[in-house]
Amino acid sequence: MVSQAYRAIRNSCRILGANQLSLRSLSSASAVAKKPAHSDASVTKEVGAAGFTSTSPLSASSVLKSSADLLSRCVELPDSTFWLDRVEASLRDIQRPRPPTIAIWGDSKSGATDLVTALLEDPLSDDSQRRTALHGRLDGDSVQQSPLRIRFGADNRRLNNELHLGSPFLQRSGTEIVELNDSDPSNVLPHLLLSDIIVLVTDNVRYLNQPGLLPLLHQFSRHPRAYLFVNRLSSSGSALQEDNHIDSTITRLFEDSLQPILHDSYRIKVYSGSSDLAIEAIEIFRDAVNSETSPSSKAAALDTYQAKYLASRLTMLASQISTSIPPALQRHTAEGCPLYQYQSANFLASSALHACEESVASVEMQIAQAQERVEHIKDISDHVAQELHNIPRKAQSPTLSQEASIEQLVRESLQESSQQAEYALQQFSWWRLPWKVDDLQDRMIDAVLDHYAKELERKLLVLSGALVMEQARLWQETKEAVTFPSESVFSSRLLINSLDQMHKEAAHRPQDHISHELTKPIEYRRAQLSNPVASPVSYLYLRAQNLVSSTYIIGFSSVGGAWGAWITDYASTEMALGIGGLGVAGAVRWCVGRWNKTKKRFWADWNRVEEGLERDIKSAVNETIDQQVVKSPTWTADQLSNSISSRIKEVKDIEQELLEHAQRIRTLDSQIQNRT
């Protein structure tokens, strides 16, 4: 019976997988526990035995330095500092050889802690200090949230966040384990990126719904040694049935959740098992070995252990992890570190590249959105400018519903002014001119001052009110359009401050500033027409005085000549009367003709002044709209367009560098594959 129990123990040791034991270790368990761990120096010596020292055309250092340069230029990347820190840490990491690092992550409900315990257990060890160090490694709240690095060491002691533990798994694989218990992926990502083997742990209740799991699966989808372990926490059937169900479920979830993003290039290997069942099996094994029961009871207990440990399927994961870094990857590179460190560094460079590509894609999307905003700003400013070039036909209606163009409005108003001036001029017909000529200038000046462009002036005052309101509305819409989220590359406090400054300058101007600018041409032209010294009215008045004087002179001269001829008997009475009457009639006829020509000259000058006023009004309205009303959106659109053009050029340059960097990463990956 004793020999049967001995053979059962021997068979159990052969299937232990993650805790493979030999008959020699069975007889000297304490010796195994005291065997020295691999130090960095011993790993260097073993790895260097294969000795790969050929010079590489492309080194991981150069790839990482290129990544750092790109990251420093991708300042729009929200977490560029994070990636720069990781790249710098990787550069330091490849400067010295180290054992392979296994990072195991899962939250408190996934059973990741039990998985680490099951991997590191030694059923043959009865060292209570070792057992206490292993099972009590996460005691304390602060410790639970901190990464714990577990290395092989016979002294079973802990120093800060580093645990030296006598473990057959660590001794055989020559690895170190970094146990990550923080449920926040952003806190564990730095440690995962610097590890050579990644194990993400979930359970068969939540699968990919475990908080933080999907982002990490996406991040490490192309990692050369990434594993997803689905911990079997509940079961509705046999272990085999449950594992088959897990395999089919996780395959479907991968296709639904990851396939659209990863296509066929993801490398994550999925394993399922039960850490609880493995620990239970190990406890049964330890009790069977240390108990004083009969050999038959021990054999039965060992059979139970064997069945449970096989059902836990932990051996498959442990075996895969142990053999994931073959001897070929342990060769030294020209930089003195093993090839697996090169692989990890290259993956980090690839992840940083992917982050840069996402940053560039985000910037391109922001550029498209900014271009849409520029077009929106231009559209509203052009639309408002077009509307404001039309003003109300009725001065009493301060709306823009019934509109007339500036040209139409000026002509209508000036037509009314011309009618008033013509009515005033009709009071000075030729037969009234001689005795009313002195009133001509005053009456015409009064007509100009009282009626010239008065309706136009009222409508321009209405327009000035509309311009003030539109100016405030445009400023508000423009500010809203250029207020980008703080993380946007186009977020600019300088631009916003400049807009605010424009608004303050407009607010501090006098309230009648715009109305004065619009009506100033009317005041100038009105003064030009009513000038008593040099104006069309003054010309008309002077010509009228000259005509009246000339008519009197010619008439009296004719009458005087006829009288002189009659006195001196040069002409008879009838002839003298005829000569005098003919001279007076000729003077009157000459005066009428000259007066009509003078009025034509006056109206020609009047029309030239009206044409000048029309030009001045159009210029004043256009200048006011362009320089005051739509100034803020026009200036902002120009500034934003310049910024967009600059960003487009930067993106094109970085995209080209990203393509070149991606080629360097692929080349390094090919060289690593060729060397293995």
XYZ file of C-alpha atoms in Angstrom:
676
model
C 0.000 0.000 0.000
C 2.870 2.339 0.780
C 4.347 1.735 -2.659
C 0.983 2.489 -4.272
C 0.769 5.818 -2.423
C 4.360 6.593 -3.423
C 3.538 5.898 -7.087
C 0.419 8.064 -6.827
C 2.492 10.954 -5.495
C 4.962 10.432 -8.321
C 2.201 10.503 -10.957
C 0.685 13.571 -9.355
C 4.000 15.342 -9.515
C 4.218 14.695 -13.255
C 0.904 16.432 -13.995
C 1.378 19.394 -11.722
C 2.381 21.634 -14.678
C 2.843 24.964 -12.995
C 4.310 23.178 -9.965
C 6.135 20.319 -11.652
C 7.967 18.212 -9.082
C 10.462 15.396 -9.364
C 11.094 12.440 -7.122
C 14.285 14.137 -6.127
C 12.452 17.242 -5.041
C 9.905 15.111 -3.224
C 12.632 13.630 -1.072
C 14.307 16.974 -0.458
C 11.593 19.566 -0.373
C 13.476 21.732 2.063
C 16.501 21.751 -0.227
C 14.345 22.997 -3.043
C 13.001 25.782 -0.882
C 16.532 26.913 0.001
C 17.899 26.879 -3.528
C 19.172 30.379 -4.452
C 17.096 32.469 -6.787
C 18.181 33.872 -10.092
C 19.785 37.210 -9.634
C 20.184 39.628 -12.517
C 23.796 38.526 -12.824
C 22.907 34.837 -13.054
C 20.268 35.567 -15.669
C 22.784 37.558 -17.624
C 25.210 34.668 -17.448
C 22.642 32.094 -18.568
C 21.224 34.257 -21.299
C 24.670 35.193 -22.468
C 25.592 31.569 -22.873
C 23.792 31.559 -26.187
C 25.675 34.761 -27.012
C 24.124 36.784 -29.851
C 26.381 39.767 -30.444
C 25.984 40.504 -34.115
C 25.451 44.175 -34.798
C 21.863 45.083 -35.628
C 21.198 47.494 -38.503
C 18.362 48.864 -36.398
C 18.354 48.974 -32.611
C 15.528 49.265 -30.127
C 17.194 52.416 -28.776
C 16.911 54.195 -32.118
C 13.281 53.142 -32.473
C 12.452 54.340 -28.962
C 14.277 57.633 -29.512
C 12.278 58.177 -32.713
C 9.130 57.448 -30.711
C 10.151 60.011 -28.095
C 10.758 62.614 -30.797
C 7.358 62.005 -32.354
C 5.634 62.103 -28.979
C 7.289 65.403 -28.127
C 5.927 66.838 -31.380
C 2.436 65.440 -30.847
C 1.770 68.025 -28.168
C -1.964 67.646 -28.878
C -1.815 64.121 -27.474
C -3.586 64.459 -24.095
C -1.362 61.825 -22.455
C 1.843 62.583 -24.378
C 3.695 62.976 -21.064
C 2.566 59.497 -20.058
C 3.927 57.939 -23.246
C 7.151 59.925 -23.079
C 7.721 58.634 -19.546
C 7.083 55.058 -20.707
C 9.481 55.395 -23.639
C 12.190 56.843 -21.415
C 11.637 54.030 -18.906
C 11.951 51.484 -21.706
C 15.168 53.136 -22.885
C 16.573 52.699 -19.404
C 15.236 49.153 -19.254
C 17.073 47.915 -22.355
C 20.366 49.243 -21.045
C 20.638 46.314 -18.650
C 19.550 42.679 -18.992
C 16.853 41.468 -16.627
C 14.713 38.344 -16.161
C 11.408 38.186 -18.050
C 8.595 39.962 -16.243
C 5.071 38.556 -15.993
C 2.374 41.161 -15.241
C -0.878 39.735 -13.921
C -3.882 42.031 -13.605
C -7.458 41.555 -12.499
C -9.837 43.204 -10.084
C -10.773 41.822 -6.675
C -13.729 39.856 -8.049
C -11.886 38.146 -10.902
C -9.771 35.829 -8.738
C -6.465 37.218 -10.043
C -4.984 37.060 -6.534
C -5.889 33.381 -6.251
C -4.363 32.750 -9.674
C -1.019 34.187 -8.533
C -1.238 32.147 -5.353
C -1.940 28.942 -7.298
C 0.988 29.584 -9.652
C 3.424 30.239 -6.811
C 2.312 27.488 -4.420
C 4.692 24.668 -3.554
C 2.701 21.644 -2.359
C 5.850 19.943 -1.040
C 6.926 22.877 1.121
C 5.888 22.913 4.744
C 7.673 26.182 5.430
C 5.185 28.245 7.448
C 7.152 31.448 6.804
C 6.904 30.906 3.070
C 3.195 30.148 3.338
C 2.576 33.251 5.434
C 4.566 35.408 3.001
C 2.598 34.056 0.026
C -0.920 34.189 1.468
C -0.422 37.389 3.426
C 1.348 39.344 0.689
C -1.594 41.684 0.122
C -2.477 42.394 3.742
C -3.197 46.091 4.237
C -5.215 48.510 2.104
C -2.177 50.417 0.829
C -0.458 47.225 -0.214
C -3.500 46.010 -2.113
C -3.401 49.011 -4.436
C 0.361 48.948 -5.031
C 2.130 46.760 -7.611
C 3.885 43.853 -5.956
C 7.006 42.438 -7.619
C 7.587 38.782 -6.703
C 11.057 37.314 -7.299
C 12.564 33.939 -6.577
C 14.348 33.872 -3.249
C 14.808 31.229 -0.578
C 14.601 33.715 2.294
C 10.830 34.322 1.812
C 11.015 37.934 2.893
C 9.317 41.121 1.803
C 10.925 44.514 1.387
C 8.507 47.334 0.575
C 6.735 46.282 -2.645
C 9.119 43.437 -3.440
C 8.632 39.853 -2.260
C 11.325 37.164 -2.425
C 9.648 33.787 -2.446
C 10.796 30.212 -2.851
C 8.634 29.070 -5.771
C 9.278 26.204 -8.222
C 7.409 28.163 -10.900
C 9.661 31.214 -10.604
C 12.781 29.064 -10.327
C 11.972 26.943 -13.348
C 10.785 29.775 -15.651
C 13.426 32.271 -14.502
C 10.776 34.984 -14.402
C 9.457 37.623 -12.069
C 5.806 38.370 -11.416
C 4.352 41.854 -11.055
C 0.978 41.506 -9.378
C -1.365 44.393 -10.156
C -4.489 44.755 -8.061
C -5.602 48.290 -8.928
C -8.932 48.229 -10.763
C -8.131 51.465 -12.631
C -6.501 50.591 -15.993
C -4.695 53.930 -16.161
C -2.800 53.065 -12.975
C -1.670 49.613 -14.114
C -0.926 50.455 -17.742
C 2.616 51.781 -17.035
C 3.592 48.471 -15.415
C 1.928 46.368 -18.123
C 3.747 48.229 -20.890
C 7.155 47.463 -19.373
C 6.391 43.751 -18.897
C 7.289 40.916 -21.231
C 4.296 38.674 -20.528
C 0.796 40.034 -19.932
C -1.921 38.054 -18.176
C -5.336 39.714 -17.902
C -7.756 37.927 -15.604
C -11.559 38.020 -15.739
C -14.282 35.627 -14.653
C -16.998 33.611 -16.340
C -19.730 35.807 -14.884
C -18.681 39.176 -16.306
C -16.411 38.077 -19.155
C -15.482 41.245 -21.096
C -17.789 43.394 -18.959
C -15.245 43.538 -16.174
C -14.486 47.243 -15.565
C -11.309 48.325 -17.322
C -10.775 45.064 -19.215
C -11.755 46.092 -22.740
C -9.359 49.078 -22.917
C -6.506 46.815 -21.856
C -7.503 44.142 -24.376
C -7.443 46.780 -27.101
C -4.112 48.101 -25.877
C -2.403 44.693 -25.785
C -4.237 43.051 -28.657
C -1.017 42.796 -30.682
C 1.356 42.057 -27.834
C 3.493 38.988 -28.674
C 2.826 37.402 -25.259
C -0.587 38.554 -24.034
C -3.056 36.154 -22.414
C -6.620 36.397 -21.207
C -7.451 33.997 -18.400
C -11.167 33.453 -17.757
C -11.433 32.323 -14.163
C -14.186 29.810 -13.569
C -15.982 31.136 -10.498
C -19.371 29.521 -11.084
C -20.329 26.352 -12.889
C -23.629 24.864 -14.024
C -22.137 21.570 -15.166
C -18.922 19.651 -15.324
C -15.596 21.429 -15.615
C -15.233 20.253 -19.208
C -18.706 21.492 -20.147
C -18.108 24.812 -18.431
C -14.738 25.299 -20.142
C -16.305 24.531 -23.527
C -19.039 27.018 -22.760
C -16.440 29.634 -21.761
C -14.437 29.031 -24.934
C -17.478 29.473 -27.186
C -18.691 32.516 -25.239
C -15.337 34.298 -25.243
C -14.898 33.596 -28.967
C -18.251 35.189 -29.710
C -17.520 38.160 -27.450
C -14.151 38.662 -29.093
C -15.776 38.749 -32.496
C -18.441 41.208 -31.317
C -16.270 43.492 -29.203
C -12.768 43.293 -30.660
C -12.975 42.102 -34.234
C -14.239 45.384 -35.754
C -11.226 47.132 -34.268
C -8.551 44.483 -34.443
C -9.527 42.685 -37.653
C -7.504 39.461 -37.778
C -4.288 40.796 -36.301
C -4.816 40.349 -32.573
C -2.566 37.865 -30.830
C -4.234 37.499 -27.454
C -4.472 33.868 -26.397
C -7.428 32.881 -24.237
C -7.303 30.269 -21.480
C -9.937 29.246 -18.994
C -9.629 27.483 -15.671
C -10.341 27.696 -11.971
C -7.817 29.157 -9.548
C -10.043 28.179 -6.630
C -10.053 24.565 -7.779
C -6.254 24.600 -8.176
C -5.740 25.943 -4.639
C -8.198 23.412 -3.275
C -6.311 20.616 -5.056
C -2.980 21.841 -3.661
C -4.407 21.911 -0.144
C -5.659 18.326 -0.580
C -2.193 17.312 -1.793
C -0.485 18.999 1.155
C -2.876 17.427 3.663
C -2.412 14.002 2.080
C 1.381 14.220 2.268
C 1.493 15.581 5.814
C -1.354 13.523 7.312
C -0.908 10.348 9.334
C -3.747 8.534 7.608
C -3.557 5.135 5.990
C -1.880 4.678 2.626
C -5.229 3.940 0.995
C -6.654 7.221 2.278
C -3.583 9.039 1.007
C -3.922 7.414 -2.382
C -7.581 8.384 -2.564
C -6.751 11.955 -1.546
C -4.025 12.113 -4.157
C -6.423 10.832 -6.797
C -8.821 13.601 -5.772
C -5.979 16.129 -5.993
C -5.051 14.874 -9.443
C -8.619 15.105 -10.713
C -9.217 18.571 -9.303
C -5.909 20.018 -10.477
C -6.469 18.667 -13.971
C -9.981 20.131 -13.898
C -8.566 23.523 -12.900
C -6.684 23.648 -16.251
C -4.073 25.843 -14.625
C -1.340 23.635 -16.029
C -2.016 24.832 -19.566
C -1.602 28.512 -18.657
C 1.460 27.869 -16.498
C 3.093 25.770 -19.180
C 2.372 28.370 -21.864
C 3.794 31.169 -19.728
C 6.902 29.172 -18.875
C 7.655 28.387 -22.517
C 6.541 31.690 -24.054
C 10.121 32.965 -24.092
C 12.166 30.280 -25.853
C 15.978 30.170 -25.660
C 16.214 31.941 -29.004
C 14.643 35.056 -27.441
C 17.133 34.920 -24.580
C 20.055 35.688 -26.872
C 21.861 38.922 -26.305
C 21.528 41.848 -28.691
C 24.235 44.298 -29.628
C 22.961 46.577 -26.866
C 23.558 43.857 -24.284
C 19.974 42.945 -23.422
C 18.013 39.810 -24.351
C 15.809 39.800 -27.424
C 12.633 39.561 -25.367
C 13.425 43.005 -23.984
C 13.769 44.167 -27.577
C 10.336 42.737 -28.304
C 8.776 44.477 -25.331
C 10.484 47.754 -26.250
C 9.320 47.420 -29.842
C 5.768 46.775 -28.690
C 5.940 49.881 -26.521
C 7.169 51.857 -29.533
C 4.279 50.417 -31.549
C 1.804 51.411 -28.824
C 3.251 54.921 -28.717
C 2.990 55.050 -32.513
C -0.643 53.987 -32.291
C -1.266 56.726 -29.711
C 0.341 59.254 -32.082
C -1.797 57.993 -34.966
C -4.922 58.346 -32.843
C -3.764 61.829 -31.890
C -3.271 62.761 -35.552
C -6.681 61.311 -36.422
C -8.189 63.325 -33.576
C -6.470 66.486 -34.826
C -7.728 65.833 -38.360
C -11.242 65.497 -36.996
C -10.780 68.714 -35.035
C -9.499 70.410 -38.202
C -12.634 69.326 -40.064
C -14.809 70.635 -37.242
C -12.864 73.908 -37.133
C -13.282 74.297 -40.902
C -17.025 73.827 -40.480
C -17.014 76.537 -37.832
C -15.070 78.878 -40.108
C -17.603 78.310 -42.875
C -20.401 78.914 -40.387
C -18.821 82.186 -39.238
C -18.338 83.334 -42.828
C -21.891 82.368 -43.759
C -23.497 84.292 -40.913
C -21.300 87.353 -41.487
C -21.984 87.331 -45.251
C -25.697 86.826 -44.659
C -25.873 89.625 -42.133
C -23.823 91.918 -44.350
C -26.171 91.204 -47.257
C -29.216 91.897 -45.100
C -27.757 95.047 -43.625
C -27.087 96.475 -47.046
C -30.873 96.647 -47.216
C -32.635 99.005 -44.849
C -36.336 99.620 -44.073
C -38.306 101.434 -46.729
C -40.420 102.978 -43.964
C -38.497 104.797 -41.285
C -41.234 104.061 -38.756
C -40.662 100.280 -39.025
C -37.385 99.266 -37.273
C -37.379 95.823 -38.859
C -35.709 94.413 -41.896
C -38.886 92.852 -43.262
C -39.704 95.396 -46.001
C -36.334 96.166 -47.515
C -34.855 98.422 -50.138
C -31.298 98.569 -51.385
C -29.087 101.482 -50.437
C -29.133 102.776 -54.011
C -32.931 102.640 -54.200
C -33.356 104.338 -50.870
C -30.908 107.142 -51.677
C -32.576 107.787 -55.040
C -36.063 107.833 -53.553
C -35.030 110.192 -50.797
C -33.097 112.495 -53.121
C -35.995 112.511 -55.545
C -38.142 113.893 -52.771
C -35.435 116.451 -51.974
C -35.245 117.485 -55.628
C -38.992 117.948 -55.736
C -38.833 120.216 -52.710
C -35.991 122.208 -54.247
C -37.849 122.446 -57.561
C -40.969 123.659 -55.774
C -38.927 126.342 -54.062
C -37.297 127.338 -57.361
C -40.676 127.649 -59.058
C -41.346 130.660 -56.856
C -38.635 132.426 -58.842
C -39.917 132.290 -62.401
C -38.472 134.866 -64.813
C -41.240 137.344 -64.456
C -40.968 137.244 -60.642
C -37.233 137.232 -60.571
C -36.583 140.973 -60.797
C -38.340 141.870 -57.581
C -37.724 138.568 -55.642
C -34.124 137.862 -56.565
C -32.861 138.965 -53.157
C -34.893 136.186 -51.489
C -33.630 133.452 -53.814
C -30.596 132.351 -51.816
C -32.360 132.263 -48.471
C -35.355 130.344 -49.821
C -33.168 127.747 -51.560
C -30.890 127.298 -48.518
C -33.964 126.822 -46.320
C -35.276 124.209 -48.763
C -31.957 122.327 -48.610
C -31.676 122.488 -44.836
C -35.319 121.521 -44.246
C -35.814 118.800 -46.837
C -32.569 117.572 -48.320
C -32.186 113.776 -47.592
C -34.301 114.050 -44.447
C -36.133 110.779 -45.117
C -32.842 109.082 -45.916
C -31.402 110.390 -42.676
C -34.271 108.925 -40.668
C -33.902 105.546 -42.347
C -30.154 105.532 -41.737
C -30.818 106.151 -38.045
C -33.067 103.072 -38.067
C -30.301 101.145 -39.811
C -27.753 102.238 -37.213
C -29.902 100.685 -34.476
C -30.101 97.431 -36.441
C -26.331 97.520 -36.951
C -25.687 97.876 -33.222
C -27.914 94.893 -32.424
C -26.404 92.763 -35.191
C -22.908 93.684 -34.044
C -23.631 92.367 -30.531
C -25.336 89.238 -31.872
C -22.508 88.469 -34.287
C -19.932 88.891 -31.549
C -21.819 86.455 -29.324
C -22.241 83.853 -32.096
C -18.616 84.212 -33.131
C -17.407 83.742 -29.572
C -19.551 80.639 -29.191
C -18.233 79.278 -32.488
C -14.566 79.636 -31.494
C -14.981 78.467 -27.901
C -13.501 75.006 -28.365
C -13.159 72.383 -25.630
C -10.048 72.834 -23.529
C -8.476 69.660 -24.980
C -8.916 70.885 -28.560
C -5.841 72.028 -30.492
C -7.801 75.127 -31.518
C -8.662 76.198 -27.986
C -7.124 79.670 -27.685
C -7.525 82.072 -24.819
C -5.709 84.694 -26.874
C -8.381 84.531 -29.578
C -11.191 84.752 -27.023
C -9.494 87.672 -25.248
C -9.078 89.505 -28.564
C -12.791 89.080 -29.278
C -13.659 90.364 -25.815
C -11.394 93.346 -26.371
C -13.185 94.170 -29.645
C -16.519 93.968 -27.853
C -15.320 96.276 -25.063
C -13.974 98.807 -27.573
C -17.341 98.837 -29.360
C -19.207 99.171 -26.064
C -17.080 102.171 -24.996
C -17.827 104.135 -28.170
C -20.585 106.801 -27.984
C -24.060 105.426 -28.531
C -24.528 107.558 -31.658
C -21.163 106.589 -33.117
C -22.557 104.362 -35.868
C -25.448 106.718 -36.672
C -23.003 109.612 -36.926
C -20.784 107.622 -39.299
C -23.774 106.812 -41.507
C -25.267 110.318 -41.625
C -22.004 112.221 -41.902
C -22.092 112.162 -45.756
C -25.573 113.754 -45.668
C -24.344 116.526 -43.408
C -21.376 117.120 -45.693
C -23.443 117.244 -48.890
C -26.121 119.371 -47.244
C -23.428 121.852 -46.212
C -21.978 121.688 -49.724
C -25.347 122.657 -51.253
C -26.182 125.339 -48.699
C -22.821 127.101 -48.617
C -23.598 130.809 -49.248
C -20.206 131.414 -50.836
C -19.399 128.445 -53.075
C -22.248 126.082 -53.852
C -24.794 125.441 -56.589
C -27.257 127.639 -54.654
C -24.790 130.518 -54.405
C -24.004 130.166 -58.110
C -27.706 130.251 -58.889
C -28.179 133.336 -56.751
C -25.237 135.220 -58.283
C -26.326 134.380 -61.812
C -29.850 135.516 -61.022
C -28.557 138.840 -59.694
C -26.355 139.300 -62.775
C -29.235 138.481 -65.101
C -31.585 140.919 -63.400
C -28.930 143.636 -63.450
C -28.046 142.945 -67.075
C -31.709 142.946 -68.082
C -32.282 146.262 -66.371
C -29.209 147.747 -68.014
C -30.116 146.486 -71.473
C -33.751 147.547 -71.110
C -33.009 150.999 -69.776
C -30.235 151.457 -72.340
C -32.676 150.615 -75.141
C -35.295 152.995 -73.772
C -32.637 155.696 -73.252
C -31.300 155.304 -76.765
C -34.789 155.495 -78.251
C -35.565 158.617 -76.210
C -32.278 160.244 -77.296
C -33.025 159.494 -80.936
C -36.523 161.004 -80.568
C -35.185 164.135 -78.820
C -32.572 164.712 -81.498
C -35.126 164.045 -84.216
C -33.204 161.089 -85.464
C -36.315 159.064 -85.092
C -39.957 159.721 -85.105
C -42.096 159.063 -82.135
C -43.364 155.812 -83.508
C -39.884 154.684 -84.409
C -38.480 155.651 -81.027
C -41.234 153.722 -79.276
C -40.542 150.727 -81.488
C -36.833 150.860 -80.857
C -37.334 151.172 -77.107
C -39.900 148.381 -76.971
C -37.769 146.136 -79.128
C -34.767 146.710 -76.865
C -36.780 145.942 -73.726
C -38.272 142.802 -75.313
C -34.819 141.672 -76.398
C -33.484 142.205 -72.880
C -36.314 140.208 -71.388
C -35.910 137.471 -73.963
C -32.199 137.323 -73.284
C -32.837 137.223 -69.518
C -35.304 134.325 -69.851
C -32.868 132.306 -71.942
C -30.012 132.959 -69.604
C -32.145 132.083 -66.561
C -33.159 128.751 -68.084
C -29.503 127.946 -68.808
C -28.586 128.928 -65.256
C -31.226 126.601 -63.837
C -29.974 123.762 -66.054
C -26.477 124.376 -64.746
C -27.849 124.408 -61.179
C -29.645 121.079 -61.618
C -26.536 119.542 -63.191
C -24.536 120.586 -60.133
C -27.341 119.359 -57.892
C -27.305 115.951 -59.604
C -23.545 115.690 -59.251
C -23.899 116.333 -55.525
C -26.621 113.666 -55.343
C -24.382 111.158 -57.138
C -21.596 111.966 -54.730
C -23.971 111.493 -51.795
C -25.057 108.113 -53.143
C -21.429 107.026 -53.387
C -20.675 108.389 -49.927
C -23.675 106.640 -48.355
C -22.776 103.318 -49.949
C -19.173 103.706 -48.852
C -20.190 104.706 -45.307
C -22.608 101.788 -44.972
C -20.101 99.286 -46.383
C -17.284 100.591 -44.221
C -19.447 100.571 -41.093
C -20.603 97.012 -41.758
C -17.139 95.752 -42.616
C -15.112 97.660 -40.027
C -17.527 97.487 -37.120
C -20.464 95.110 -37.494
C -18.823 92.073 -39.104
C -15.303 92.908 -38.014
C -15.224 90.334 -35.199
C -16.450 87.352 -37.286
C -14.338 88.309 -40.302
C -11.170 88.749 -38.245
C -11.874 85.592 -36.269
C -12.477 83.542 -39.415
C -9.163 84.757 -40.847
C -7.279 83.938 -37.653
C -8.870 80.504 -37.385
C -8.205 79.806 -41.069
C -4.528 80.628 -40.579
C -4.402 78.310 -37.567
C -6.096 75.550 -39.571
C -3.620 75.932 -42.433
C -0.732 75.706 -39.990
C -2.214 72.583 -38.365
C -2.802 70.924 -41.741
C 0.849 71.421 -42.656
C 1.991 70.042 -39.296
C -0.295 67.011 -39.646
C 1.033 66.235 -43.119
C 4.612 66.404 -41.874
C 3.876 64.207 -38.848
C 1.904 61.703 -40.939
C 4.921 61.226 -43.175
C 7.159 60.719 -40.152
C 4.660 58.263 -38.680
C 4.812 56.194 -41.857
C 8.585 56.137 -41.696
C 8.522 55.263 -37.991
C 6.025 52.453 -38.591
C 8.413 51.023 -41.156
C 11.248 51.129 -38.614
C 9.092 49.253 -36.102
C 8.178 46.603 -38.679
C 11.820 46.261 -39.674
C 12.900 45.747 -36.066
C 10.127 43.200 -35.560
C 11.261 41.314 -38.680
C 14.858 41.316 -37.471
C 13.756 39.884 -34.119
C 11.756 37.188 -35.869
C 14.714 36.343 -38.106
C 17.035 35.991 -35.123
C 14.683 33.610 -33.394
